[in-house]
Short mmCIF file of C-alpha atoms in Angstrom, two decimals:
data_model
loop_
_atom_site.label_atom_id
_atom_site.label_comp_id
_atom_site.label_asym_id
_atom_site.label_seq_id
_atom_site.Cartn_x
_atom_site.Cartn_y
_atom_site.Cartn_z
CA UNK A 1 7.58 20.65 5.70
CA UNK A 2 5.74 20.97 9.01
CA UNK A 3 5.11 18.24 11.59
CA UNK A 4 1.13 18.92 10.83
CA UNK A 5 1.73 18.45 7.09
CA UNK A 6 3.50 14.76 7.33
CA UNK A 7 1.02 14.13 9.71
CA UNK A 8 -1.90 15.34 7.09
CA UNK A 9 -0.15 12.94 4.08
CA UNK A 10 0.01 10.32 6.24
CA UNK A 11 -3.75 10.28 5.67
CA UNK A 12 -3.62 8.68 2.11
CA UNK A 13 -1.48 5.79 3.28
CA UNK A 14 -3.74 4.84 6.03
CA UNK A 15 -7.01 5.66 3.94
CA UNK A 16 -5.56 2.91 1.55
CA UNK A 17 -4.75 0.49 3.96
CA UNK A 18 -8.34 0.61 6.00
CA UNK A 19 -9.89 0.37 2.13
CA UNK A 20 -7.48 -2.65 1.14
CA UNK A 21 -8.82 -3.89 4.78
CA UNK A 22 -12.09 -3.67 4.24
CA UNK A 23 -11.88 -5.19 0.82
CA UNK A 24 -9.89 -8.25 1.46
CA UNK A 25 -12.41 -9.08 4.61
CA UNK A 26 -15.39 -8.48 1.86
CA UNK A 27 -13.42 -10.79 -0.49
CA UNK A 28 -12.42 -13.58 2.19
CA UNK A 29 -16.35 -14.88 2.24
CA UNK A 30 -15.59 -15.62 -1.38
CA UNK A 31 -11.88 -17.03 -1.77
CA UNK A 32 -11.06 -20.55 -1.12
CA UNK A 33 -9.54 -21.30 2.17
CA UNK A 34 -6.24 -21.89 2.25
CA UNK A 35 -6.10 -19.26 -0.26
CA UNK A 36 -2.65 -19.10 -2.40
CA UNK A 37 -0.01 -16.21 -2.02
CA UNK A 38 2.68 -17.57 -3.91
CA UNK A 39 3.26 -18.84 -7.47
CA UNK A 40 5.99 -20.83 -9.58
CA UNK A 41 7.26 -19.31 -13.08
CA UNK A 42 4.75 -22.44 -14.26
CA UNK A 43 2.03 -21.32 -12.65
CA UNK A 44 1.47 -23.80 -10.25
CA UNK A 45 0.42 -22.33 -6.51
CA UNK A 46 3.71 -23.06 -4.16
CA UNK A 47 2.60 -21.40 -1.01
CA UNK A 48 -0.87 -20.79 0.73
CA UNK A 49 -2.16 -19.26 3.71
CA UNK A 50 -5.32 -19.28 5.88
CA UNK A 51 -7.81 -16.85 4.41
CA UNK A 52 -7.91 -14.97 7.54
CA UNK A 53 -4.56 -13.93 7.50
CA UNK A 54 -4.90 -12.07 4.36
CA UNK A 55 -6.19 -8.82 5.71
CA UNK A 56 -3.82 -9.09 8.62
CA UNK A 57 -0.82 -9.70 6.13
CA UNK A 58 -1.93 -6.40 4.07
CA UNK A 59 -2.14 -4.42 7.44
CA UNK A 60 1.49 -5.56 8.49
CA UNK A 61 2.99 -5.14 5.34
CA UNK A 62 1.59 -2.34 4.18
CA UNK A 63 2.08 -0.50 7.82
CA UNK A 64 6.12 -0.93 7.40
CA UNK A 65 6.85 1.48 4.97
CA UNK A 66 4.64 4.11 6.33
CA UNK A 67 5.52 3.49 9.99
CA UNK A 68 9.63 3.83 9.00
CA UNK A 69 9.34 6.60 6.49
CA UNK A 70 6.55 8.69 8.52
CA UNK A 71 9.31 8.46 11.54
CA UNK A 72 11.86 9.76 9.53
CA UNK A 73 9.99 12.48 8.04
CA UNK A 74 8.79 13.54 11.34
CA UNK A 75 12.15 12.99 12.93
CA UNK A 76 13.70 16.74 13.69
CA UNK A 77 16.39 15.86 11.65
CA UNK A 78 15.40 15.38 8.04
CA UNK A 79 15.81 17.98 5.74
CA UNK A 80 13.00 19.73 3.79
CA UNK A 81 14.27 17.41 0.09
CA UNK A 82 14.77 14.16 2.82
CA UNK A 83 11.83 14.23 4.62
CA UNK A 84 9.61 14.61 1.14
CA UNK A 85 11.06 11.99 -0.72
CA UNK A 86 11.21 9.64 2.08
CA UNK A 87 7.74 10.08 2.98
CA UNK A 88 6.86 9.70 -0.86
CA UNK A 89 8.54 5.84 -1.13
CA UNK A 90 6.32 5.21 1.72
CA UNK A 91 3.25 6.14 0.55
CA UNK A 92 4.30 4.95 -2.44
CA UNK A 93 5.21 1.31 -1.39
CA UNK A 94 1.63 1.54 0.55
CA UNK A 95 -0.09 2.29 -2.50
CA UNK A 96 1.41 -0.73 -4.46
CA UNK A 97 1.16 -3.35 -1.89
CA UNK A 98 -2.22 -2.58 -1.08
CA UNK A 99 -3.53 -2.87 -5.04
CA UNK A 100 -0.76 -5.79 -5.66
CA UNK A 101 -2.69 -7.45 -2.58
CA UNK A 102 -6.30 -7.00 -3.87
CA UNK A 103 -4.86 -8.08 -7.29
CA UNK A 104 -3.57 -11.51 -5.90
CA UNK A 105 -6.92 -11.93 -4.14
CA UNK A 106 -9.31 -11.39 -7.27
CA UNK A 107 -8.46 -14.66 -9.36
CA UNK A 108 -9.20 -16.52 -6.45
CA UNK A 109 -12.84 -15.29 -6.01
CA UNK A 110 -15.38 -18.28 -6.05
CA UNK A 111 -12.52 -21.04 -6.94
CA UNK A 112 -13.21 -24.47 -5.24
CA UNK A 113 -8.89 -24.35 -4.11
CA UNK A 114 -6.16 -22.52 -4.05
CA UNK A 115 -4.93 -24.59 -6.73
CA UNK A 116 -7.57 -24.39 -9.28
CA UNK A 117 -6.50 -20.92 -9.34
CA UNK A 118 -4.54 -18.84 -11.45
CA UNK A 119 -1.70 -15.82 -10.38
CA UNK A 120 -2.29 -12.37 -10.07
CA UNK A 121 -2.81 -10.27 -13.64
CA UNK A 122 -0.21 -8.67 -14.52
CA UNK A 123 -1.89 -6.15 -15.92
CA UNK A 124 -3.22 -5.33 -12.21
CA UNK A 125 0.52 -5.48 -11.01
CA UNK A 126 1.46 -2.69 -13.95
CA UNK A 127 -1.15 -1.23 -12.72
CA UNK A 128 -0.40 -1.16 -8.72
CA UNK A 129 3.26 0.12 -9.84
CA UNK A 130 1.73 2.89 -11.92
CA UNK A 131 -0.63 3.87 -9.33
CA UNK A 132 2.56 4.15 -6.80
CA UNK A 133 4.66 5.55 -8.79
CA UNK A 134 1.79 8.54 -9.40
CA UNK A 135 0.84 8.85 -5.48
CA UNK A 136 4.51 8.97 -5.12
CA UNK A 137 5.17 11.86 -6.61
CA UNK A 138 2.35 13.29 -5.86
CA UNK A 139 3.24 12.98 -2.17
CA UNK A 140 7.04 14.47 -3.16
CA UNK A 141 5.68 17.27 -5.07
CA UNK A 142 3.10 18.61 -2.41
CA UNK A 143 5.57 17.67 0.74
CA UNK A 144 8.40 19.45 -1.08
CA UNK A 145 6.52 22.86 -1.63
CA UNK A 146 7.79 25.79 0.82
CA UNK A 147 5.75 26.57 3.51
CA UNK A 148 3.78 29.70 2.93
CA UNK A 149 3.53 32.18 5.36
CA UNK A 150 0.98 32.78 8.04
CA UNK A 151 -1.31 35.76 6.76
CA UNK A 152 -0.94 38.69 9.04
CA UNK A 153 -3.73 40.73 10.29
CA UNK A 154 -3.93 44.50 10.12
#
């Protein structure tokens, strides 16, 4: 896998995280502020944050896979099998975070508090680890392939 090609799926992480961006700032005019991030097994809200750190938290957390697996599949050391599969949980932890992100956000739209609302679906969670698991290997497949040679001129 070239340098140019990591480079070129690094695209789809960062095209996810600018959308999941852009969302959660279109979503923050609706959500309660301090909007909740964290729920007990009863389903009472156990953590909250200021609604403008929302899209900041998705940027940060979504950034560190990519950032540490897009090193070490550009690093001149990984192998060809390595350097795809690394690259592959990144984009694939990207993928997930960003959805599972958006899906904690949703419930909250138009609620009064953070406490009047309810957790994330799971159904959107299944969802957000389905959707990974597909970019994933997606990602694995397509970095994995050989590189094909240059066409040569006559």
């Amino acid at each position: 896998m070239t340098r140019s090609a990591v480079w070129r799926l690094l695209l789809v992480p960062a095209a996810f995280t600018v959308a999941g961006f852009l969302v959660s700032i279109v979503l923050a005019f609706s959500l309660p502020s301090p909007v909740a991030v964290q729920w007990s097994s009863a389903g009472e809200v156990t953590n909250k944050v200021p609604v403008w750190v929302v899209p900041i938290m998705l940027v940060a957390i979504a950034a560190i896979p990519v950032v540490v697996t897009g090193l070490i599949a550009l690093s001149r050391d990984a192998g060809k099998v390595t350097g795809a599969l690394v690259l592959a949980f990144g984009i694939g932890a990207n993928v997930f975070i960003c959805i599972s992100v958006i899906a904690i956000l949703a419930p909250q739209l138009g609620a009064d508090s953070a406490s009047a609302s309810s957790g994330p679906s799971t159904f959107w969670l299944i969802v957000a680890g389905v959707a990974a698991l597909v970019v994933g290997a997606v990602v694995g497949v397509v970095a994995s392939q050989p590189r094909s040679p240059a066409p040569r001129s006559a």
